[in-house]
Amino acid sequence: MTPHNASGSSRWSDLDRPPLNATALRRALVQEGGLWSSVDVVQRTGSTNSDLVARASSGAAEEGAVLIAEEQTAGRGRLDRRWTAPPRSGLFFSVLLRPAEVPLERWGWLPLLTGVAVATGLSRAAGVDAALKWPNDLLVTVGGEERKAGGILAERAGEDGVVVGVGLNVTLRADELPVPGAGSLLLADSVSTDRDTLLRSVLRSLETWYDRWRAAGGDPVTSTLQETYTAGCATLGREVRAELPGDRDLVGEAVAVDGDGRLVIATPQGTREAVGAGDIVHLRPA
């Protein structure tokens, strides 16, 4: 039985969902010569992405700024979908990147790079084998089923910047899931749900991957980004339906991720089409 406090509310939100330690996060992450220039934690906001885009556009944020919210009231996923979760139940953060060394046409790799970095960081800190659903969903296994535990959203910030936002369910219980297909690290039997530890691991992984990609001029082959993303992508090898702009659907087997980060779909008619935008539905297991 779950203990309750005097007010009758569950102790879960108080003891099992402690607040992030902003001071310790800054001390661990903001290093001389490192990527992360600032780490700010706010209790509640509409969207960390919107806030950081506004700061960047007004010149009030440097590259490497990290903005974290304990609660988001208007969090957004791709295609303007809402992302909601109880306070302190997950990691909801955005980072500002300014990859001046990388040609603009390669910036589309940033959300995929972030997916690789998050999956790598979670593997180390949580012991969870996270897979990637193209282009930017994070999947975990709950009771033998793939469940979405997180998502990534990249938005331009002025002429030279990109804000990348991550939402990750950490301690959501089954009765708190927003939709039946959702999951969390807790439900995936993570060895740790300490959000400070998880965030440090994810951001360090993101810094490593971003530095490698940037040093390669954004080349997905030289940086090994394309190879690593492909290895961890649960979409490949499956029959999928791509719901494309203009109310067009494309059904076929997802066979590759090309040099531009697009998903290549082989149709039953024998053609191949590279999809750069749209919603992907997995129709059968890999």
C-alpha positions as protocol buffer text, in pm:
chain_id: "A"
residue {
  index: 1
  type: MET
  ca { x: 0 y: 0 z: 0 }
}
residue {
  index: 2
  type: THR
  ca { x: 135 y: 344 z: -90 }
}
residue {
  index: 3
  type: PRO
  ca { x: 175 y: 572 z: 216 }
}
residue {
  index: 4
  type: HIS
  ca { x: -8 y: 904 z: 204 }
}
residue {
  index: 5
  type: ASN
  ca { x: 69 y: 1229 z: 377 }
}
residue {
  index: 6
  type: ALA
  ca { x: -167 y: 1426 z: 599 }
}
residue {
  index: 7
  type: SER
  ca { x: -329 y: 1602 z: 304 }
}
residue {
  index: 8
  type: GLY
  ca { x: -428 y: 1267 z: 155 }
}
residue {
  index: 9
  type: SER
  ca { x: -207 y: 1295 z: -152 }
}
residue {
  index: 10
  type: SER
  ca { x: 37 y: 1023 z: -244 }
}
residue {
  index: 11
  type: ARG
  ca { x: 395 y: 1056 z: -118 }
}
residue {
  index: 12
  type: TRP
  ca { x: 506 y: 948 z: -470 }
}
residue {
  index: 13
  type: SER
  ca { x: 539 y: 1301 z: -602 }
}
residue {
  index: 14
  type: ASP
  ca { x: 731 y: 1417 z: -292 }
}
residue {
  index: 15
  type: LEU
  ca { x: 979 y: 1141 z: -214 }
}
residue {
  index: 16
  type: ASP
  ca { x: 1002 y: 931 z: -527 }
}
residue {
  index: 17
  type: ARG
  ca { x: 1019 y: 1234 z: -758 }
}
residue {
  index: 18
  type: PRO
  ca { x: 1277 y: 1463 z: -602 }
}
residue {
  index: 19
  type: PRO
  ca { x: 1362 y: 1791 z: -775 }
}
residue {
  index: 20
  type: LEU
  ca { x: 1666 y: 1826 z: -995 }
}
residue {
  index: 21
  type: ASN
  ca { x: 1977 y: 1970 z: -831 }
}
residue {
  index: 22
  type: ALA
  ca { x: 2057 y: 2265 z: -1056 }
}
residue {
  index: 23
  type: THR
  ca { x: 2376 y: 2358 z: -870 }
}
residue {
  index: 24
  type: ALA
  ca { x: 2520 y: 2007 z: -895 }
}
residue {
  index: 25
  type: LEU
  ca { x: 2422 y: 1982 z: -1262 }
}
residue {
  index: 26
  type: ARG
  ca { x: 2603 y: 2308 z: -1341 }
}
residue {
  index: 27
  type: ARG
  ca { x: 2911 y: 2197 z: -1152 }
}
residue {
  index: 28
  type: ALA
  ca { x: 2918 y: 1867 z: -1341 }
}
residue {
  index: 29
  type: LEU
  ca { x: 2837 y: 1993 z: -1689 }
}
residue {
  index: 30
  type: VAL
  ca { x: 2963 y: 2350 z: -1735 }
}
residue {
  index: 31
  type: GLN
  ca { x: 3336 y: 2301 z: -1788 }
}
residue {
  index: 32
  type: GLU
  ca { x: 3607 y: 2523 z: -1937 }
}
residue {
  index: 33
  type: GLY
  ca { x: 3636 y: 2437 z: -2307 }
}
residue {
  index: 34
  type: GLY
  ca { x: 3325 y: 2220 z: -2298 }
}
residue {
  index: 35
  type: LEU
  ca { x: 3004 y: 2257 z: -2496 }
}
residue {
  index: 36
  type: TRP
  ca { x: 2761 y: 2336 z: -2217 }
}
residue {
  index: 37
  type: SER
  ca { x: 2771 y: 2706 z: -2132 }
}
residue {
  index: 38
  type: SER
  ca { x: 2478 y: 2732 z: -1889 }
}
residue {
  index: 39
  type: VAL
  ca { x: 2229 y: 2502 z: -1716 }
}
residue {
  index: 40
  type: ASP
  ca { x: 1899 y: 2648 z: -1595 }
}
residue {
  index: 41
  type: VAL
  ca { x: 1615 y: 2462 z: -1424 }
}
residue {
  index: 42
  type: VAL
  ca { x: 1267 y: 2616 z: -1408 }
}
residue {
  index: 43
  type: GLN
  ca { x: 979 y: 2472 z: -1211 }
}
residue {
  index: 44
  type: ARG
  ca { x: 713 y: 2516 z: -1475 }
}
residue {
  index: 45
  type: THR
  ca { x: 688 y: 2652 z: -1826 }
}
residue {
  index: 46
  type: GLY
  ca { x: 489 y: 2605 z: -2142 }
}
residue {
  index: 47
  type: SER
  ca { x: 772 y: 2471 z: -2359 }
}
residue {
  index: 48
  type: THR
  ca { x: 1147 y: 2472 z: -2304 }
}
residue {
  index: 49
  type: ASN
  ca { x: 1192 y: 2474 z: -2682 }
}
residue {
  index: 50
  type: SER
  ca { x: 982 y: 2788 z: -2726 }
}
residue {
  index: 51
  type: ASP
  ca { x: 1157 y: 2960 z: -2436 }
}
residue {
  index: 52
  type: LEU
  ca { x: 1507 y: 2880 z: -2560 }
}
residue {
  index: 53
  type: VAL
  ca { x: 1425 y: 2973 z: -2920 }
}
residue {
  index: 54
  type: ALA
  ca { x: 1306 y: 3312 z: -2791 }
}
residue {
  index: 55
  type: ARG
  ca { x: 1623 y: 3358 z: -2584 }
}
residue {
  index: 56
  type: ALA
  ca { x: 1845 y: 3260 z: -2875 }
}
residue {
  index: 57
  type: SER
  ca { x: 1664 y: 3485 z: -3120 }
}
residue {
  index: 58
  type: SER
  ca { x: 1704 y: 3783 z: -2887 }
}
residue {
  index: 59
  type: GLY
  ca { x: 2074 y: 3714 z: -2832 }
}
residue {
  index: 60
  type: ALA
  ca { x: 2021 y: 3618 z: -2468 }
}
residue {
  index: 61
  type: ALA
  ca { x: 2161 y: 3265 z: -2498 }
}
residue {
  index: 62
  type: GLU
  ca { x: 2499 y: 3127 z: -2602 }
}
residue {
  index: 63
  type: GLU
  ca { x: 2564 y: 2798 z: -2778 }
}
residue {
  index: 64
  type: GLY
  ca { x: 2547 y: 2520 z: -2524 }
}
residue {
  index: 65
  type: ALA
  ca { x: 2268 y: 2674 z: -2318 }
}
residue {
  index: 66
  type: VAL
  ca { x: 2058 y: 2404 z: -2150 }
}
residue {
  index: 67
  type: LEU
  ca { x: 1706 y: 2478 z: -2026 }
}
residue {
  index: 68
  type: ILE
  ca { x: 1527 y: 2216 z: -1816 }
}
residue {
  index: 69
  type: ALA
  ca { x: 1170 y: 2224 z: -1683 }
}
residue {
  index: 70
  type: GLU
  ca { x: 1035 y: 2019 z: -1395 }
}
residue {
  index: 71
  type: GLU
  ca { x: 696 y: 2048 z: -1564 }
}
residue {
  index: 72
  type: GLN
  ca { x: 586 y: 2153 z: -1914 }
}
residue {
  index: 73
  type: THR
  ca { x: 230 y: 2267 z: -1969 }
}
residue {
  index: 74
  type: ALA
  ca { x: 253 y: 2303 z: -2347 }
}
residue {
  index: 75
  type: GLY
  ca { x: 526 y: 2060 z: -2444 }
}
residue {
  index: 76
  type: ARG
  ca { x: 524 y: 1973 z: -2812 }
}
residue {
  index: 77
  type: GLY
  ca { x: 633 y: 1676 z: -3016 }
}
residue {
  index: 78
  type: ARG
  ca { x: 659 y: 1647 z: -3391 }
}
residue {
  index: 79
  type: LEU
  ca { x: 358 y: 1757 z: -3597 }
}
residue {
  index: 80
  type: ASP
  ca { x: 254 y: 1984 z: -3305 }
}
residue {
  index: 81
  type: ARG
  ca { x: 142 y: 1693 z: -3089 }
}
residue {
  index: 82
  type: ARG
  ca { x: 106 y: 1768 z: -2719 }
}
residue {
  index: 83
  type: TRP
  ca { x: 350 y: 1614 z: -2472 }
}
residue {
  index: 84
  type: THR
  ca { x: 223 y: 1606 z: -2113 }
}
residue {
  index: 85
  type: ALA
  ca { x: 349 y: 1439 z: -1796 }
}
residue {
  index: 86
  type: PRO
  ca { x: 323 y: 1489 z: -1418 }
}
residue {
  index: 87
  type: PRO
  ca { x: 575 y: 1727 z: -1256 }
}
residue {
  index: 88
  type: ARG
  ca { x: 924 y: 1579 z: -1199 }
}
residue {
  index: 89
  type: SER
  ca { x: 823 y: 1253 z: -1370 }
}
residue {
  index: 90
  type: GLY
  ca { x: 1064 y: 1289 z: -1660 }
}
residue {
  index: 91
  type: LEU
  ca { x: 1337 y: 1488 z: -1828 }
}
residue {
  index: 92
  type: PHE
  ca { x: 1210 y: 1781 z: -2031 }
}
residue {
  index: 93
  type: PHE
  ca { x: 1493 y: 1992 z: -2165 }
}
residue {
  index: 94
  type: SER
  ca { x: 1621 y: 2188 z: -2463 }
}
residue {
  index: 95
  type: VAL
  ca { x: 1971 y: 2277 z: -2581 }
}
residue {
  index: 96
  type: LEU
  ca { x: 2096 y: 2550 z: -2814 }
}
residue {
  index: 97
  type: LEU
  ca { x: 2343 y: 2445 z: -3084 }
}
residue {
  index: 98
  type: ARG
  ca { x: 2519 y: 2663 z: -3342 }
}
residue {
  index: 99
  type: PRO
  ca { x: 2703 y: 2427 z: -3578 }
}
residue {
  index: 100
  type: ALA
  ca { x: 2878 y: 2695 z: -3785 }
}
residue {
  index: 101
  type: GLU
  ca { x: 3128 y: 2443 z: -3927 }
}
residue {
  index: 102
  type: VAL
  ca { x: 2852 y: 2226 z: -4074 }
}
residue {
  index: 103
  type: PRO
  ca { x: 2680 y: 2301 z: -4407 }
}
residue {
  index: 104
  type: LEU
  ca { x: 2313 y: 2387 z: -4364 }
}
residue {
  index: 105
  type: GLU
  ca { x: 2199 y: 2088 z: -4569 }
}
residue {
  index: 106
  type: ARG
  ca { x: 2344 y: 1855 z: -4304 }
}
residue {
  index: 107
  type: TRP
  ca { x: 2164 y: 2014 z: -4010 }
}
residue {
  index: 108
  type: GLY
  ca { x: 1879 y: 1769 z: -4062 }
}
residue {
  index: 109
  type: TRP
  ca { x: 2098 y: 1511 z: -3891 }
}
residue {
  index: 110
  type: LEU
  ca { x: 2075 y: 1692 z: -3556 }
}
residue {
  index: 111
  type: PRO
  ca { x: 1756 y: 1524 z: -3429 }
}
residue {
  index: 112
  type: LEU
  ca { x: 1890 y: 1184 z: -3535 }
}
residue {
  index: 113
  type: LEU
  ca { x: 2224 y: 1262 z: -3367 }
}
residue {
  index: 114
  type: THR
  ca { x: 2036 y: 1355 z: -3051 }
}
residue {
  index: 115
  type: GLY
  ca { x: 1848 y: 1025 z: -3064 }
}
residue {
  index: 116
  type: VAL
  ca { x: 2176 y: 833 z: -3083 }
}
residue {
  index: 117
  type: ALA
  ca { x: 2319 y: 1038 z: -2798 }
}
residue {
  index: 118
  type: VAL
  ca { x: 2016 y: 989 z: -2573 }
}
residue {
  index: 119
  type: ALA
  ca { x: 2004 y: 615 z: -2641 }
}
residue {
  index: 120
  type: THR
  ca { x: 2377 y: 587 z: -2569 }
}
residue {
  index: 121
  type: GLY
  ca { x: 2350 y: 790 z: -2249 }
}
residue {
  index: 122
  type: LEU
  ca { x: 2055 y: 585 z: -2125 }
}
residue {
  index: 123
  type: SER
  ca { x: 2234 y: 259 z: -2198 }
}
residue {
  index: 124
  type: ARG
  ca { x: 2517 y: 370 z: -1972 }
}
residue {
  index: 125
  type: ALA
  ca { x: 2320 y: 528 z: -1688 }
}
residue {
  index: 126
  type: ALA
  ca { x: 1995 y: 332 z: -1690 }
}
residue {
  index: 127
  type: GLY
  ca { x: 2096 y: -4 z: -1829 }
}
residue {
  index: 128
  type: VAL
  ca { x: 1806 y: 26 z: -2071 }
}
residue {
  index: 129
  type: ASP
  ca { x: 1836 y: -77 z: -2434 }
}
residue {
  index: 130
  type: ALA
  ca { x: 1661 y: 214 z: -2606 }
}
residue {
  index: 131
  type: ALA
  ca { x: 1583 y: 183 z: -2976 }
}
residue {
  index: 132
  type: LEU
  ca { x: 1513 y: 461 z: -3224 }
}
residue {
  index: 133
  type: LYS
  ca { x: 1199 y: 492 z: -3433 }
}
residue {
  index: 134
  type: TRP
  ca { x: 1266 y: 709 z: -3735 }
}
residue {
  index: 135
  type: PRO
  ca { x: 1306 y: 998 z: -3720 }
}
residue {
  index: 136
  type: ASN
  ca { x: 1314 y: 1083 z: -3352 }
}
residue {
  index: 137
  type: ASP
  ca { x: 1115 y: 864 z: -3114 }
}
residue {
  index: 138
  type: LEU
  ca { x: 1285 y: 675 z: -2832 }
}
residue {
  index: 139
  type: LEU
  ca { x: 1151 y: 324 z: -2772 }
}
residue {
  index: 140
  type: VAL
  ca { x: 1190 y: 100 z: -2469 }
}
residue {
  index: 141
  type: THR
  ca { x: 1066 y: -253 z: -2406 }
}
residue {
  index: 142
  type: VAL
  ca { x: 787 y: -294 z: -2152 }
}
residue {
  index: 143
  type: GLY
  ca { x: 649 y: -644 z: -2097 }
}
residue {
  index: 144
  type: GLY
  ca { x: 795 y: -761 z: -2427 }
}
residue {
  index: 145
  type: GLU
  ca { x: 638 y: -475 z: -2624 }
}
residue {
  index: 146
  type: GLU
  ca { x: 800 y: -168 z: -2776 }
}
residue {
  index: 147
  type: ARG
  ca { x: 674 y: 149 z: -2614 }
}
residue {
  index: 148
  type: LYS
  ca { x: 751 y: 514 z: -2684 }
}
residue {
  index: 149
  type: ALA
  ca { x: 927 y: 666 z: -2385 }
}
residue {
  index: 150
  type: GLY
  ca { x: 1059 y: 984 z: -2542 }
}
residue {
  index: 151
  type: GLY
  ca { x: 1077 y: 1214 z: -2838 }
}
residue {
  index: 152
  type: ILE
  ca { x: 1296 y: 1481 z: -2992 }
}
residue {
  index: 153
  type: LEU
  ca { x: 1204 y: 1808 z: -3160 }
}
residue {
  index: 154
  type: ALA
  ca { x: 1448 y: 2037 z: -3343 }
}
residue {
  index: 155
  type: GLU
  ca { x: 1361 y: 2397 z: -3435 }
}
residue {
  index: 156
  type: ARG
  ca { x: 1557 y: 2674 z: -3600 }
}
residue {
  index: 157
  type: ALA
  ca { x: 1663 y: 2959 z: -3373 }
}
residue {
  index: 158
  type: GLY
  ca { x: 1755 y: 3261 z: -3580 }
}
residue {
  index: 159
  type: GLU
  ca { x: 1992 y: 3234 z: -3875 }
}
residue {
  index: 160
  type: ASP
  ca { x: 2266 y: 3032 z: -3711 }
}
residue {
  index: 161
  type: GLY
  ca { x: 2107 y: 2823 z: -3439 }
}
residue {
  index: 162
  type: VAL
  ca { x: 1904 y: 2511 z: -3371 }
}
residue {
  index: 163
  type: VAL
  ca { x: 1720 y: 2433 z: -3050 }
}
residue {
  index: 164
  type: VAL
  ca { x: 1684 y: 2061 z: -2987 }
}
residue {
  index: 165
  type: GLY
  ca { x: 1430 y: 1953 z: -2728 }
}
residue {
  index: 166
  type: VAL
  ca { x: 1405 y: 1617 z: -2556 }
}
residue {
  index: 167
  type: GLY
  ca { x: 1113 y: 1477 z: -2360 }
}
residue {
  index: 168
  type: LEU
  ca { x: 1171 y: 1151 z: -2174 }
}
residue {
  index: 169
  type: ASN
  ca { x: 935 y: 963 z: -1942 }
}
residue {
  index: 170
  type: VAL
  ca { x: 1132 y: 845 z: -1640 }
}
residue {
  index: 171
  type: THR
  ca { x: 904 y: 746 z: -1349 }
}
residue {
  index: 172
  type: LEU
  ca { x: 562 y: 733 z: -1513 }
}
residue {
  index: 173
  type: ARG
  ca { x: 357 y: 442 z: -1379 }
}
residue {
  index: 174
  type: ALA
  ca { x: 116 y: 243 z: -1592 }
}
residue {
  index: 175
  type: ASP
  ca { x: -187 y: 437 z: -1463 }
}
residue {
  index: 176
  type: GLU
  ca { x: -21 y: 768 z: -1558 }
}
residue {
  index: 177
  type: LEU
  ca { x: 62 y: 692 z: -1921 }
}
residue {
  index: 178
  type: PRO
  ca { x: -97 y: 944 z: -2161 }
}
residue {
  index: 179
  type: VAL
  ca { x: -172 y: 680 z: -2427 }
}
residue {
  index: 180
  type: PRO
  ca { x: -163 y: 298 z: -2429 }
}
residue {
  index: 181
  type: GLY
  ca { x: 150 y: 284 z: -2646 }
}
residue {
  index: 182
  type: ALA
  ca { x: 358 y: 496 z: -2411 }
}
residue {
  index: 183
  type: GLY
  ca { x: 627 y: 373 z: -2175 }
}
residue {
  index: 184
  type: SER
  ca { x: 882 y: 495 z: -1923 }
}
residue {
  index: 185
  type: LEU
  ca { x: 1222 y: 399 z: -1790 }
}
residue {
  index: 186
  type: LEU
  ca { x: 1058 y: 280 z: -1469 }
}
residue {
  index: 187
  type: LEU
  ca { x: 829 y: 43 z: -1658 }
}
residue {
  index: 188
  type: ALA
  ca { x: 1127 y: -75 z: -1867 }
}
residue {
  index: 189
  type: ASP
  ca { x: 1303 y: -186 z: -1545 }
}
residue {
  index: 190
  type: SER
  ca { x: 1570 y: 84 z: -1554 }
}
residue {
  index: 191
  type: VAL
  ca { x: 1847 y: 27 z: -1300 }
}
residue {
  index: 192
  type: SER
  ca { x: 1826 y: 398 z: -1217 }
}
residue {
  index: 193
  type: THR
  ca { x: 1553 y: 660 z: -1221 }
}
residue {
  index: 194
  type: ASP
  ca { x: 1776 y: 929 z: -1069 }
}
residue {
  index: 195
  type: ARG
  ca { x: 1707 y: 1215 z: -1310 }
}
residue {
  index: 196
  type: ASP
  ca { x: 2027 y: 1402 z: -1222 }
}
residue {
  index: 197
  type: THR
  ca { x: 2238 y: 1097 z: -1311 }
}
residue {
  index: 198
  type: LEU
  ca { x: 2040 y: 1030 z: -1628 }
}
residue {
  index: 199
  type: LEU
  ca { x: 2058 y: 1391 z: -1747 }
}
residue {
  index: 200
  type: ARG
  ca { x: 2433 y: 1415 z: -1690 }
}
residue {
  index: 201
  type: SER
  ca { x: 2487 y: 1097 z: -1887 }
}
residue {
  index: 202
  type: VAL
  ca { x: 2264 y: 1206 z: -2175 }
}
residue {
  index: 203
  type: LEU
  ca { x: 2418 y: 1553 z: -2202 }
}
residue {
  index: 204
  type: ARG
  ca { x: 2773 y: 1417 z: -2190 }
}
residue {
  index: 205
  type: SER
  ca { x: 2684 y: 1172 z: -2463 }
}
residue {
  index: 206
  type: LEU
  ca { x: 2527 y: 1451 z: -2668 }
}
residue {
  index: 207
  type: GLU
  ca { x: 2840 y: 1664 z: -2632 }
}
residue {
  index: 208
  type: THR
  ca { x: 3058 y: 1375 z: -2751 }
}
residue {
  index: 209
  type: TRP
  ca { x: 2844 y: 1302 z: -3056 }
}
residue {
  index: 210
  type: TYR
  ca { x: 2797 y: 1668 z: -3147 }
}
residue {
  index: 211
  type: ASP
  ca { x: 3171 y: 1738 z: -3125 }
}
residue {
  index: 212
  type: ARG
  ca { x: 3245 y: 1433 z: -3344 }
}
residue {
  index: 213
  type: TRP
  ca { x: 2983 y: 1529 z: -3603 }
}
residue {
  index: 214
  type: ARG
  ca { x: 3093 y: 1893 z: -3608 }
}
residue {
  index: 215
  type: ALA
  ca { x: 3461 y: 1798 z: -3642 }
}
residue {
  index: 216
  type: ALA
  ca { x: 3364 y: 1593 z: -3948 }
}
residue {
  index: 217
  type: GLY
  ca { x: 3187 y: 1891 z: -4104 }
}
residue {
  index: 218
  type: GLY
  ca { x: 2857 y: 1716 z: -4048 }
}
residue {
  index: 219
  type: ASP
  ca { x: 2957 y: 1417 z: -4262 }
}
residue {
  index: 220
  type: PRO
  ca { x: 2738 y: 1130 z: -4135 }
}
residue {
  index: 221
  type: VAL
  ca { x: 2980 y: 865 z: -4263 }
}
residue {
  index: 222
  type: THR
  ca { x: 3310 y: 1006 z: -4131 }
}
residue {
  index: 223
  type: SER
  ca { x: 3151 y: 1080 z: -3792 }
}
residue {
  index: 224
  type: THR
  ca { x: 3003 y: 724 z: -3786 }
}
residue {
  index: 225
  type: LEU
  ca { x: 2664 y: 883 z: -3713 }
}
residue {
  index: 226
  type: GLN
  ca { x: 2484 y: 719 z: -4005 }
}
residue {
  index: 227
  type: GLU
  ca { x: 2623 y: 376 z: -3918 }
}
residue {
  index: 228
  type: THR
  ca { x: 2536 y: 408 z: -3549 }
}
residue {
  index: 229
  type: TYR
  ca { x: 2188 y: 543 z: -3612 }
}
residue {
  index: 230
  type: THR
  ca { x: 2118 y: 262 z: -3858 }
}
residue {
  index: 231
  type: ALA
  ca { x: 2235 y: 0 z: -3607 }
}
residue {
  index: 232
  type: GLY
  ca { x: 1997 y: 131 z: -3341 }
}
residue {
  index: 233
  type: CYS
  ca { x: 1698 y: 209 z: -3564 }
}
residue {
  index: 234
  type: ALA
  ca { x: 1401 y: -19 z: -3492 }
}
residue {
  index: 235
  type: THR
  ca { x: 1222 y: 103 z: -3806 }
}
residue {
  index: 236
  type: LEU
  ca { x: 1459 y: -64 z: -4051 }
}
residue {
  index: 237
  type: GLY
  ca { x: 1358 y: -405 z: -4177 }
}
residue {
  index: 238
  type: ARG
  ca { x: 993 y: -346 z: -4100 }
}
residue {
  index: 239
  type: GLU
  ca { x: 687 y: -292 z: -4310 }
}
residue {
  index: 240
  type: VAL
  ca { x: 579 y: 65 z: -4247 }
}
residue {
  index: 241
  type: ARG
  ca { x: 324 y: 319 z: -4352 }
}
residue {
  index: 242
  type: ALA
  ca { x: 457 y: 669 z: -4409 }
}
residue {
  index: 243
  type: GLU
  ca { x: 186 y: 932 z: -4365 }
}
residue {
  index: 244
  type: LEU
  ca { x: 321 y: 1211 z: -4581 }
}
residue {
  index: 245
  type: PRO
  ca { x: 235 y: 1578 z: -4629 }
}
residue {
  index: 246
  type: GLY
  ca { x: -57 y: 1631 z: -4863 }
}
residue {
  index: 247
  type: ASP
  ca { x: -258 y: 1337 z: -4722 }
}
residue {
  index: 248
  type: ARG
  ca { x: -48 y: 1082 z: -4909 }
}
residue {
  index: 249
  type: ASP
  ca { x: 42 y: 742 z: -4766 }
}
residue {
  index: 250
  type: LEU
  ca { x: 336 y: 526 z: -4870 }
}
residue {
  index: 251
  type: VAL
  ca { x: 349 y: 162 z: -4763 }
}
residue {
  index: 252
  type: GLY
  ca { x: 654 y: -59 z: -4798 }
}
residue {
  index: 253
  type: GLU
  ca { x: 963 y: -192 z: -4623 }
}
residue {
  index: 254
  type: ALA
  ca { x: 1198 y: 53 z: -4452 }
}
residue {
  index: 255
  type: VAL
  ca { x: 1533 y: -51 z: -4598 }
}
residue {
  index: 256
  type: ALA
  ca { x: 1783 y: 227 z: -4522 }
}
residue {
  index: 257
  type: VAL
  ca { x: 1859 y: 570 z: -4382 }
}
residue {
  index: 258
  type: ASP
  ca { x: 2030 y: 769 z: -4658 }
}
residue {
  index: 259
  type: GLY
  ca { x: 2310 y: 1025 z: -4641 }
}
residue {
  index: 260
  type: ASP
  ca { x: 2060 y: 1303 z: -4576 }
}
residue {
  index: 261
  type: GLY
  ca { x: 1899 y: 1121 z: -4284 }
}
residue {
  index: 262
  type: ARG
  ca { x: 1590 y: 1031 z: -4486 }
}
residue {
  index: 263
  type: LEU
  ca { x: 1412 y: 698 z: -4452 }
}
residue {
  index: 264
  type: VAL
  ca { x: 1426 y: 489 z: -4771 }
}
residue {
  index: 265
  type: ILE
  ca { x: 1112 y: 281 z: -4830 }
}
residue {
  index: 266
  type: ALA
  ca { x: 1096 y: -3 z: -5084 }
}
residue {
  index: 267
  type: THR
  ca { x: 743 y: -34 z: -5221 }
}
residue {
  index: 268
  type: PRO
  ca { x: 570 y: -354 z: -5340 }
}
residue {
  index: 269
  type: GLN
  ca { x: 585 y: -203 z: -5691 }
}
residue {
  index: 270
  type: GLY
  ca { x: 963 y: -229 z: -5687 }
}
residue {
  index: 271
  type: THR
  ca { x: 1038 y: 142 z: -5641 }
}
residue {
  index: 272
  type: ARG
  ca { x: 1232 y: 313 z: -5364 }
}
residue {
  index: 273
  type: GLU
  ca { x: 1138 y: 648 z: -5217 }
}
residue {
  index: 274
  type: ALA
  ca { x: 1329 y: 855 z: -4963 }
}
residue {
  index: 275
  type: VAL
  ca { x: 1104 y: 1016 z: -4703 }
}
residue {
  index: 276
  type: GLY
  ca { x: 1228 y: 1331 z: -4530 }
}
residue {
  index: 277
  type: ALA
  ca { x: 916 y: 1432 z: -4340 }
}
residue {
  index: 278
  type: GLY
  ca { x: 605 y: 1258 z: -4222 }
}
residue {
  index: 279
  type: ASP
  ca { x: 473 y: 1016 z: -3963 }
}
residue {
  index: 280
  type: ILE
  ca { x: 589 y: 653 z: -3967 }
}
residue {
  index: 281
  type: VAL
  ca { x: 369 y: 369 z: -3846 }
}
residue {
  index: 282
  type: HIS
  ca { x: 529 y: 29 z: -3779 }
}
residue {
  index: 283
  type: LEU
  ca { x: 297 y: -231 z: -3937 }
}
residue {
  index: 284
  type: ARG
  ca { x: 474 y: -549 z: -3824 }
}
residue {
  index: 285
  type: PRO
  ca { x: 769 y: -654 z: -3606 }
}
residue {
  index: 286
  type: ALA
  ca { x: 1118 y: -652 z: -3752 }
}
